[in-house]
Short mmCIF file of C-alpha atoms and ligand atoms in Angstrom, two decimals:
data_model
loop_
_atom_site.label_atom_id
_atom_site.label_comp_id
_atom_site.label_asym_id
_atom_site.label_seq_id
_atom_site.Cartn_x
_atom_site.Cartn_y
_atom_site.Cartn_z
CA MET A 8 0.00 0.00 0.00
CA SER A 9 1.28 3.48 -0.78
CA ARG A 10 2.08 5.91 1.97
CA SER A 11 -0.69 8.28 0.95
CA ALA A 12 -3.22 5.54 1.70
CA HIS A 13 -2.28 5.65 5.38
CA PRO A 14 -5.51 6.48 7.22
CA ALA A 15 -3.66 8.52 9.83
CA GLY A 16 -2.88 11.04 7.07
CA PRO A 17 0.35 12.70 6.09
CA ARG A 18 1.50 13.15 9.65
CA TYR A 19 3.74 10.06 9.53
CA ALA A 20 4.64 10.17 5.88
CA ASP A 21 7.95 11.94 6.34
CA VAL A 22 9.27 9.69 9.07
CA LEU A 23 8.47 6.26 7.68
CA PRO A 24 11.48 4.79 5.88
CA GLU A 25 10.81 2.83 2.70
CA GLY A 26 10.37 -0.87 3.32
CA HIS A 27 9.01 -0.57 6.84
CA TYR A 28 5.61 0.77 6.06
CA THR A 29 2.49 -1.30 6.36
CA ALA A 30 -1.04 -0.02 6.76
CA PRO A 31 -2.73 -0.70 10.09
CA PRO A 32 -4.57 -4.00 10.05
CA ALA A 33 -8.35 -3.82 9.69
CA ASP A 34 -8.73 -5.18 13.22
CA LEU A 35 -5.92 -4.45 15.67
CA ASN A 36 -7.23 -7.07 18.10
CA ALA A 37 -7.13 -9.92 15.58
CA LEU A 38 -4.25 -12.39 15.87
CA ASP A 39 -3.03 -13.30 12.40
CA ALA A 40 -2.49 -17.07 12.32
CA ARG A 41 0.50 -16.62 10.02
CA VAL A 42 2.64 -15.10 12.78
CA TRP A 43 1.27 -16.68 15.97
CA SER A 44 1.85 -20.22 17.19
CA ARG A 45 -0.98 -22.68 16.81
CA THR A 46 -2.58 -22.57 20.26
CA VAL A 47 -2.52 -18.76 20.60
CA ASP A 48 -5.96 -17.18 20.88
CA ARG A 49 -7.89 -14.56 22.88
CA ASP A 50 -10.20 -15.55 25.73
CA ALA A 51 -13.68 -14.14 26.38
CA GLU A 52 -12.13 -11.12 28.17
CA GLY A 53 -9.85 -10.42 25.21
CA VAL A 54 -6.67 -11.60 26.93
CA VAL A 55 -4.22 -13.43 24.66
CA THR A 56 -3.83 -17.09 25.66
CA VAL A 57 -1.34 -19.79 24.74
CA GLY A 58 -1.99 -23.45 25.49
CA GLY A 59 -5.19 -22.25 27.17
CA ILE A 60 -3.44 -19.93 29.69
CA GLY A 61 -3.89 -16.16 29.65
CA VAL A 62 -0.86 -13.88 29.44
CA LYS A 63 -1.93 -11.93 32.55
CA GLN A 64 -1.66 -15.13 34.58
CA LEU A 65 1.63 -16.02 32.87
CA ALA A 66 3.08 -12.58 33.56
CA GLU A 67 2.07 -12.82 37.20
CA GLU A 68 3.60 -16.23 37.61
CA PHE A 69 6.77 -15.89 35.53
CA GLY A 70 7.32 -12.12 35.23
CA THR A 71 8.22 -10.14 32.11
CA PRO A 72 10.03 -10.08 29.80
CA ALA A 73 9.69 -13.80 29.15
CA TYR A 74 9.54 -16.13 26.17
CA PHE A 75 6.51 -18.44 26.06
CA LEU A 76 7.03 -21.49 23.90
CA ASP A 77 4.07 -23.47 22.56
CA GLU A 78 5.21 -27.07 23.05
CA ASP A 79 2.40 -28.59 20.96
CA ASP A 80 3.31 -26.32 18.06
CA PHE A 81 7.00 -27.19 18.37
CA ARG A 82 6.27 -30.92 18.34
CA ALA A 83 3.81 -30.56 15.44
CA ARG A 84 6.44 -28.71 13.39
CA CYS A 85 9.03 -31.42 14.13
CA ARG A 86 6.58 -34.07 12.91
CA ALA A 87 5.67 -32.02 9.83
CA TRP A 88 9.36 -31.82 8.81
CA ARG A 89 10.05 -35.46 9.62
CA ASP A 90 6.97 -36.70 7.74
CA ALA A 91 7.60 -34.39 4.77
CA PHE A 92 11.10 -35.78 4.23
CA GLY A 93 10.20 -39.39 5.11
CA PRO A 94 12.41 -42.32 6.04
CA ASP A 95 14.86 -41.83 3.14
CA ALA A 96 16.05 -38.45 4.39
CA ASP A 97 17.22 -36.90 7.66
CA VAL A 98 16.08 -33.72 9.37
CA PHE A 99 18.68 -32.18 11.66
CA TYR A 100 17.26 -29.42 13.87
CA ALA A 101 19.80 -26.54 13.96
CA GLY A 102 20.40 -26.08 17.68
CA LYS A 103 21.84 -22.59 17.21
CA ALA A 104 18.28 -21.29 16.74
CA PHE A 105 17.44 -22.25 20.33
CA LEU A 106 18.62 -25.18 22.41
CA SER A 107 17.78 -26.45 25.87
CA ARG A 108 17.54 -29.88 27.44
CA ALA A 109 13.75 -29.94 27.04
CA ILE A 110 14.13 -29.11 23.35
CA VAL A 111 16.63 -31.96 22.94
CA ARG A 112 14.21 -34.39 24.59
CA TRP A 113 11.32 -33.28 22.36
CA LEU A 114 13.50 -33.63 19.25
CA HIS A 115 14.50 -37.11 20.31
CA GLU A 116 10.90 -38.11 20.98
CA GLU A 117 9.74 -36.70 17.64
CA GLY A 118 12.45 -38.51 15.66
CA LEU A 119 14.62 -35.56 14.61
CA ASN A 120 18.41 -35.36 14.57
CA LEU A 121 20.38 -32.43 15.92
CA ASP A 122 23.02 -30.11 14.48
CA VAL A 123 25.29 -28.50 17.08
CA CYS A 124 28.05 -25.99 16.48
CA SER A 125 29.91 -25.67 19.76
CA GLY A 126 31.07 -27.64 22.78
CA GLY A 127 28.24 -26.09 24.80
CA GLU A 128 25.57 -27.20 22.36
CA LEU A 129 27.15 -30.66 22.18
CA ALA A 130 27.21 -30.91 25.98
CA THR A 131 23.51 -29.93 26.16
CA ALA A 132 22.59 -32.49 23.50
CA LEU A 133 24.49 -35.34 25.17
CA ASP A 134 23.34 -34.41 28.67
CA ALA A 135 19.70 -34.51 27.59
CA GLY A 136 20.12 -37.95 26.06
CA MET A 137 20.29 -37.33 22.31
CA PRO A 138 21.98 -40.45 20.89
CA ALA A 139 25.41 -39.36 19.65
CA GLU A 140 24.94 -40.97 16.24
CA ARG A 141 22.05 -38.54 15.62
CA ILE A 142 24.23 -35.48 16.25
CA ALA A 143 26.18 -33.51 13.62
CA LEU A 144 29.00 -31.18 14.69
CA HIS A 145 29.47 -27.95 12.72
CA GLY A 146 31.74 -24.93 12.99
CA ASN A 147 34.49 -23.17 11.07
CA ASN A 148 36.96 -23.35 13.95
CA LYS A 149 36.19 -26.31 16.15
CA SER A 150 38.67 -26.64 18.99
CA THR A 151 40.71 -29.78 19.56
CA GLU A 152 38.65 -30.33 22.74
CA GLU A 153 35.37 -30.04 20.85
CA ILE A 154 36.50 -32.46 18.15
CA THR A 155 37.89 -34.93 20.69
CA ARG A 156 34.69 -34.88 22.70
CA ALA A 157 32.56 -35.37 19.57
CA VAL A 158 34.68 -38.25 18.27
CA GLU A 159 34.79 -39.90 21.70
CA ALA A 160 31.02 -39.59 22.04
CA GLY A 161 30.59 -41.11 18.58
CA VAL A 162 28.71 -38.30 16.82
CA GLY A 163 27.10 -39.30 13.55
CA ARG A 164 29.01 -36.76 11.51
CA ILE A 165 31.45 -33.91 11.72
CA VAL A 166 31.13 -31.32 8.98
CA LEU A 167 34.66 -30.37 7.91
CA ASP A 168 35.26 -26.74 7.11
CA SER A 169 38.97 -26.29 6.24
CA PHE A 170 42.07 -28.16 5.09
CA GLN A 171 43.54 -27.94 8.60
CA GLU A 172 40.43 -29.46 10.10
CA ILE A 173 40.51 -32.44 7.74
CA VAL A 174 43.90 -33.38 9.17
CA ARG A 175 42.98 -32.44 12.74
CA VAL A 176 39.83 -34.59 12.85
CA ALA A 177 41.64 -37.50 11.15
CA HIS A 178 44.49 -37.41 13.69
CA ILE A 179 42.14 -37.24 16.65
CA ALA A 180 40.02 -40.12 15.32
CA GLU A 181 43.11 -42.25 14.62
CA ARG A 182 44.51 -41.54 18.08
CA LEU A 183 41.20 -42.69 19.57
CA GLY A 184 41.18 -45.77 17.35
CA LYS A 185 38.08 -44.60 15.49
CA ARG A 186 36.99 -43.83 11.95
CA GLN A 187 34.90 -40.64 12.03
CA ARG A 188 32.06 -40.12 9.56
CA VAL A 189 32.48 -36.68 7.97
CA GLN A 190 30.98 -34.39 5.36
CA ILE A 191 32.80 -31.54 3.63
CA ARG A 192 31.12 -28.13 3.71
CA VAL A 193 31.37 -26.41 0.35
CA THR A 194 30.39 -22.97 -0.88
CA VAL A 195 28.48 -23.13 -4.12
CA GLY A 196 28.70 -19.46 -5.16
CA VAL A 197 25.10 -18.72 -4.13
CA GLU A 198 23.89 -16.73 -1.17
CA ALA A 199 20.17 -16.58 -0.50
CA HIS A 200 18.18 -14.47 1.92
CA THR A 201 14.47 -13.91 1.95
CA HIS A 202 13.10 -13.59 -1.57
CA GLU A 203 16.24 -13.08 -3.58
CA PHE A 204 19.39 -15.02 -4.23
CA ILE A 205 22.67 -13.78 -5.57
CA ALA A 206 24.90 -16.06 -7.58
CA THR A 207 28.20 -14.23 -7.56
CA ALA A 208 31.26 -14.12 -5.37
CA HIS A 209 29.82 -15.69 -2.24
CA GLU A 210 32.85 -17.84 -1.87
CA ASP A 211 34.18 -14.77 -0.02
CA GLN A 212 33.04 -15.89 3.44
CA LYS A 213 34.45 -17.79 6.39
CA PHE A 214 32.38 -20.97 5.98
CA GLY A 215 33.10 -23.85 3.66
CA LEU A 216 35.51 -24.60 0.82
CA PRO A 217 34.66 -23.11 -2.59
CA LEU A 218 33.64 -25.38 -5.42
CA ALA A 219 34.95 -22.78 -7.85
CA GLY A 220 38.71 -23.02 -8.24
CA GLY A 221 38.79 -26.62 -7.03
CA GLN A 222 39.31 -26.30 -3.25
CA ALA A 223 36.27 -28.46 -2.50
CA ALA A 224 37.51 -31.18 -4.88
CA GLU A 225 40.95 -30.98 -3.26
CA ALA A 226 39.35 -31.37 0.19
CA VAL A 227 37.64 -34.56 -1.01
CA ARG A 228 41.00 -35.84 -2.33
CA ARG A 229 42.68 -35.20 1.02
CA ALA A 230 39.85 -36.63 3.14
CA LEU A 231 39.70 -39.83 1.09
CA LYS A 232 43.39 -40.50 1.78
CA LEU A 233 43.06 -40.44 5.58
CA ASP A 234 42.33 -43.63 7.54
CA GLY A 235 40.67 -41.76 10.40
CA LEU A 236 37.91 -40.38 8.16
CA GLU A 237 34.94 -41.93 6.41
CA LEU A 238 33.78 -39.34 3.90
CA ILE A 239 30.00 -39.74 3.61
CA GLY A 240 28.99 -36.64 1.72
CA ILE A 241 28.94 -32.97 0.81
CA HIS A 242 27.28 -30.17 2.76
CA SER A 243 26.00 -26.81 1.54
CA HIS A 244 24.14 -24.06 3.42
CA ILE A 245 23.16 -21.06 1.33
CA GLY A 246 21.55 -18.50 3.61
CA SER A 247 18.65 -17.64 5.86
CA GLN A 248 14.97 -16.66 5.82
CA ILE A 249 14.62 -18.11 2.29
CA PHE A 250 11.12 -18.33 0.81
CA ASP A 251 11.68 -19.98 -2.54
CA THR A 252 13.73 -22.92 -3.73
CA SER A 253 15.60 -21.35 -6.65
CA GLY A 254 18.79 -20.87 -4.61
CA PHE A 255 18.64 -24.54 -3.51
CA GLU A 256 18.23 -25.51 -7.14
CA VAL A 257 21.55 -23.91 -8.07
CA ALA A 258 23.19 -25.33 -4.93
CA ALA A 259 21.95 -28.87 -5.63
CA HIS A 260 23.07 -28.63 -9.24
CA ARG A 261 26.61 -27.65 -8.22
CA VAL A 262 26.87 -30.15 -5.35
CA VAL A 263 25.72 -32.99 -7.62
CA GLN A 264 28.31 -31.87 -10.20
CA LEU A 265 30.96 -32.35 -7.50
CA LEU A 266 29.58 -35.83 -6.69
CA ALA A 267 29.93 -36.70 -10.39
CA GLU A 268 33.51 -35.39 -10.46
CA VAL A 269 34.32 -37.46 -7.36
CA ARG A 270 32.89 -40.56 -9.03
CA ASP A 271 34.89 -39.89 -12.20
CA GLU A 272 38.16 -39.24 -10.33
CA HIS A 273 37.95 -41.72 -7.44
CA GLY A 274 35.43 -44.31 -8.62
CA ILE A 275 33.13 -43.81 -5.60
CA GLU A 276 29.67 -42.32 -5.21
CA LEU A 277 29.35 -40.37 -1.96
CA PRO A 278 26.09 -41.51 -0.35
CA GLU A 279 24.80 -38.26 1.25
CA ILE A 280 24.20 -34.59 0.58
CA ASP A 281 23.08 -32.01 3.11
CA LEU A 282 21.40 -28.88 1.78
CA GLY A 283 21.55 -26.98 5.09
CA GLY A 284 18.87 -24.83 6.66
CA GLY A 285 17.67 -21.31 6.06
CA LEU A 286 13.97 -21.81 5.34
CA GLY A 287 11.95 -18.69 6.10
CA ILE A 288 9.12 -18.04 8.55
CA ALA A 289 6.46 -15.31 8.87
CA TYR A 290 7.58 -12.50 11.16
CA THR A 291 4.85 -10.26 9.74
CA PRO A 292 1.76 -11.14 7.70
CA ASP A 293 3.67 -9.98 4.59
CA ASP A 294 5.95 -13.03 4.81
CA ASP A 295 4.78 -16.12 2.97
CA PRO A 296 6.77 -19.22 3.94
CA ARG A 297 6.43 -22.59 2.21
CA GLU A 298 5.12 -25.69 3.99
CA PRO A 299 7.71 -28.42 4.81
CA ARG A 300 6.07 -30.86 2.39
CA GLU A 301 6.40 -28.38 -0.50
CA ILE A 302 10.06 -27.79 0.38
CA ALA A 303 10.75 -31.52 0.71
CA ALA A 304 9.11 -32.30 -2.63
CA ALA A 305 10.99 -29.49 -4.38
CA LEU A 306 14.39 -30.51 -2.95
CA ARG A 307 13.80 -34.18 -3.74
CA ASP A 308 12.82 -33.31 -7.32
CA ILE A 309 15.83 -31.07 -7.85
CA VAL A 310 18.31 -33.65 -6.51
CA THR A 311 16.66 -36.53 -8.40
CA ARG A 312 16.75 -34.57 -11.67
CA GLU A 313 20.37 -33.50 -11.24
CA CYS A 314 21.47 -37.04 -10.36
CA ALA A 315 19.63 -38.51 -13.34
CA ALA A 316 21.42 -36.00 -15.59
CA SER A 317 24.80 -37.11 -14.17
CA GLY A 318 24.00 -40.83 -14.02
CA LEU A 319 24.34 -40.95 -10.24
CA ALA A 320 22.25 -42.87 -7.72
CA VAL A 321 20.18 -40.41 -5.67
CA PRO A 322 22.06 -39.79 -2.39
CA ARG A 323 20.39 -39.62 1.02
CA ILE A 324 19.32 -36.00 1.53
CA SER A 325 19.47 -34.15 4.82
CA VAL A 326 18.37 -30.66 5.81
CA GLU A 327 18.99 -28.49 8.87
CA PRO A 328 16.01 -26.24 9.63
CA GLY A 329 16.32 -24.23 12.84
CA ARG A 330 14.23 -21.08 12.52
CA ALA A 331 11.47 -22.86 10.57
CA ILE A 332 10.88 -25.25 13.48
CA VAL A 333 11.31 -23.15 16.61
CA GLY A 334 10.85 -19.58 15.32
CA PRO A 335 7.05 -19.51 15.06
CA THR A 336 6.51 -21.45 18.30
CA ALA A 337 7.31 -18.68 20.81
CA PHE A 338 6.38 -15.10 21.61
CA THR A 339 8.05 -12.65 23.94
CA LEU A 340 5.82 -11.00 26.54
CA TYR A 341 6.79 -7.50 27.70
CA GLU A 342 5.22 -4.96 30.01
CA VAL A 343 4.89 -1.38 28.82
CA GLY A 344 6.74 1.05 31.07
CA THR A 345 6.43 4.42 29.33
CA VAL A 346 4.60 5.90 26.34
CA LYS A 347 6.22 8.99 24.85
CA GLU A 348 4.48 10.91 22.09
CA LEU A 349 6.72 13.02 19.89
CA PRO A 350 4.23 15.38 18.23
CA GLY A 351 4.40 15.26 14.44
CA LEU A 352 6.70 12.26 14.57
CA ARG A 353 5.61 9.09 16.29
CA THR A 354 4.93 7.51 19.66
CA TYR A 355 7.64 5.54 21.43
CA VAL A 356 6.38 2.67 23.57
CA SER A 357 9.08 1.41 25.93
CA VAL A 358 9.01 -2.14 27.22
CA ASP A 359 10.94 -3.89 29.98
CA GLY A 360 13.32 -5.82 27.68
CA GLY A 361 14.82 -5.00 24.28
CA MET A 362 18.06 -5.69 22.46
CA SER A 363 19.31 -7.99 25.24
CA ASP A 364 16.47 -10.46 24.57
CA ASN A 365 16.06 -9.76 20.83
CA ILE A 366 19.11 -8.43 19.02
CA ARG A 367 17.76 -9.22 15.55
CA THR A 368 16.11 -5.87 14.92
CA ALA A 369 19.30 -3.97 15.76
CA LEU A 370 21.56 -6.52 14.06
CA TYR A 371 19.70 -7.28 10.85
CA ASP A 372 16.98 -4.63 10.73
CA ALA A 373 14.55 -7.52 11.20
CA ASP A 374 10.81 -6.87 11.06
CA TYR A 375 8.48 -8.09 13.79
CA SER A 376 4.79 -7.78 14.62
CA VAL A 377 3.35 -6.88 18.01
CA ALA A 378 -0.05 -7.08 19.70
CA LEU A 379 -1.62 -5.59 22.78
CA ALA A 380 -2.02 -8.86 24.68
CA SER A 381 -3.54 -8.11 28.09
CA ARG A 382 -6.77 -6.68 26.70
CA THR A 383 -8.50 -5.67 23.50
CA SER A 384 -9.12 -2.06 22.58
CA THR A 385 -11.43 -0.11 20.33
CA ALA A 386 -9.09 2.90 20.18
CA GLU A 387 -7.80 4.15 16.82
CA PRO A 388 -4.58 2.65 15.44
CA MET A 389 -1.51 4.67 16.34
CA LEU A 390 1.88 4.34 14.66
CA THR A 391 4.43 3.42 17.30
CA ARG A 392 7.98 2.29 17.64
CA VAL A 393 8.31 -0.36 20.34
CA VAL A 394 11.68 0.12 22.02
CA GLY A 395 13.62 -1.52 24.80
CA LYS A 396 15.11 -0.15 28.00
CA HIS A 397 18.78 -0.31 27.03
CA CYS A 398 21.22 2.58 26.69
CA GLU A 399 21.38 2.48 22.90
CA SER A 400 19.12 4.38 20.51
CA GLY A 401 19.20 1.36 18.18
CA ASP A 402 17.50 -0.66 20.93
CA ILE A 403 14.36 -1.26 18.89
CA VAL A 404 12.03 -4.24 19.27
CA VAL A 405 9.52 -3.41 16.50
CA ARG A 406 10.45 -0.54 14.21
CA ASP A 407 7.00 0.42 12.89
CA ALA A 408 4.01 -1.03 14.69
CA PHE A 409 0.39 -0.04 14.87
CA LEU A 410 -1.01 -0.29 18.41
CA PRO A 411 -4.26 1.04 19.83
CA ALA A 412 -3.88 4.72 20.71
CA ASP A 413 -4.80 4.03 24.35
CA VAL A 414 -1.78 1.77 24.96
CA ALA A 415 -0.53 2.63 28.44
CA PRO A 416 2.01 1.70 31.11
CA GLY A 417 1.12 -1.66 32.64
CA ASP A 418 -0.25 -3.10 29.38
CA LEU A 419 1.31 -6.35 28.19
CA LEU A 420 2.64 -6.53 24.63
CA ALA A 421 3.40 -9.80 22.87
CA VAL A 422 5.89 -10.04 19.99
CA PRO A 423 5.35 -13.27 18.00
CA ALA A 424 7.87 -15.45 16.16
CA THR A 425 10.70 -14.95 18.65
CA GLY A 426 11.51 -18.63 19.14
CA ALA A 427 14.64 -18.55 16.97
CA TYR A 428 17.83 -16.53 17.48
CA CYS A 429 16.37 -14.46 20.34
CA ARG A 430 17.08 -16.37 23.58
CA SER A 431 20.04 -18.05 21.87
CA MET A 432 21.53 -14.63 20.99
CA ALA A 433 20.46 -12.94 24.25
CA SER A 434 23.05 -10.93 26.14
CA ASN A 435 23.60 -9.31 29.50
CA TYR A 436 24.00 -5.83 28.00
CA ASN A 437 23.46 -3.24 30.75
CA HIS A 438 23.61 -6.26 33.08
CA ALA A 439 20.16 -7.27 31.93
CA LEU A 440 19.02 -10.58 33.34
CA ARG A 441 18.28 -12.94 30.48
CA PRO A 442 14.56 -13.87 30.45
CA PRO A 443 13.21 -17.34 31.10
CA VAL A 444 11.79 -19.67 28.49
CA VAL A 445 8.47 -21.10 29.63
CA ALA A 446 6.96 -24.08 27.82
CA VAL A 447 3.19 -24.06 27.68
CA THR A 448 1.04 -27.02 26.79
CA ASP A 449 -2.55 -27.98 27.53
CA GLY A 450 -3.18 -25.57 30.37
CA GLU A 451 0.22 -26.15 32.00
CA ALA A 452 3.23 -23.87 31.97
CA ARG A 453 6.71 -24.82 33.13
CA VAL A 454 10.06 -23.08 33.06
CA ILE A 455 12.54 -24.85 30.79
CA VAL A 456 15.25 -22.16 31.06
CA ARG A 457 14.98 -20.07 34.19
CA ARG A 458 15.37 -16.31 34.42
CA GLU A 459 18.87 -15.15 35.32
CA THR A 460 19.27 -13.53 38.71
CA GLU A 461 21.60 -10.87 40.03
CA GLU A 462 23.34 -13.69 41.90
CA ASP A 463 24.07 -15.36 38.54
CA LEU A 464 25.68 -12.14 37.32
CA LEU A 465 27.69 -11.57 40.47
CA ARG A 466 28.83 -15.20 40.66
CA LEU A 467 30.82 -14.72 37.44
CA ASP A 468 32.28 -11.41 38.61
CA VAL A 469 35.01 -12.61 40.92
CA GLY A 470 35.97 -9.15 42.12
C1 LIG B 593 25.15 -24.89 8.54
C2 LIG B 593 23.86 -24.36 9.01
N1 LIG B 593 22.79 -25.18 9.06
C3 LIG B 593 21.59 -24.73 9.49
C4 LIG B 593 21.41 -23.42 9.90
C5 LIG B 593 20.07 -23.01 10.38
O1 LIG B 593 19.50 -21.98 9.67
P1 LIG B 593 17.98 -21.59 9.90
O2 LIG B 593 17.76 -21.48 11.37
O3 LIG B 593 17.81 -20.29 9.20
O4 LIG B 593 17.15 -22.69 9.33
C6 LIG B 593 22.49 -22.52 9.84
C7 LIG B 593 22.31 -21.12 10.25
O5 LIG B 593 23.16 -20.32 10.29
C8 LIG B 593 23.75 -23.01 9.39
O6 LIG B 593 24.81 -22.20 9.33
#
């Protein structure tokens, strides 16, 4: 919609940057199913509920800010991904999006595998009982300790990211008397984000070994020579928040070309390819993500077609969705502290969290939605900027948001789709205490990651 169509008139027209403008929704109290988790609703009093529990009760019991995670939705999304890909493929949940012991247990119960990218994530996975053979270890600079621990535990695969690491993992495995299953991460010259993909020069990044120029082929050569390694496949991850499959198409084409070159040079067909994660979710109603079954069918078709063209048997496919599983399942609940109207500009609504619990707006200019959650309102829509309480003017939670004009201190605001890369990227900036994650299911709420306390902060500060 054009700016001039804004019902609030020209007052805001000069301050709204291109790309952040949306018209107020027809009904500010409605909860758009595209951005809220499955069990979110409003009760008869107009209070937002999740798993049948109202946010006023949740705020009283657990405080704000807090993340509320819809366990049924999380489990349903795991099943949707697993069923879409079927028994001939593997779904590895990307733990970097959000990981806790409860999450690991749910993944295990729902039949998903787990991708970890640090010693801490590996420790969480093992502690919560994920079988080691269902874990993949990632990272562009894994430490000797991390590799040793992974090999000792018997992880299903380590994704190799450099020439040094090929040798390092092989030596560690040999020393431990093991043969480690590995994949080689390649860069295919494609980087995809949201709706677009760019097919130039994206070898210039820290992850992976470029296909162009032959480094990836050389990595295969070196890995195949080492007794400590069992090379099972090639890995490619092309970006994040991707809504169409055209970038994957190019990636699959180039990865399959490498498999054909490996067959021609070494006489072996590598049995697996991993196409990474990066599938998009709806942060606002403008986003239009694909369903897992559409993605699975498209990826299977692309790989099957490319393999047929090269005369290769179709390898086992794996994917690593993080955001697409956990992102939509949680919202962050905040309490409004101040409302500051800047006449002729906009109204700033300050909440009790901010960039310490959601860095994505400041870091990537990410868009979010927001709703008045503790009540409904019939007041006119008002253009606001929802901001945090940190000492940083970039501390923005939702850049341009329409809220009822009577929004006031004490109201609760809920920001949906904060399950991924919010708690996992949370910080203690300004000595903020990182919020808890509360799992809600069927009328029951339980803390799965507790709120930090001042004692936690002071315990690390040894004076
Ligand atoms: C190798 C790899 N796999 C999977 C993911 C998960 O991406 P997303 O959460 O966007 O699905 C990432 C994200 O950075 C990644 O680097």
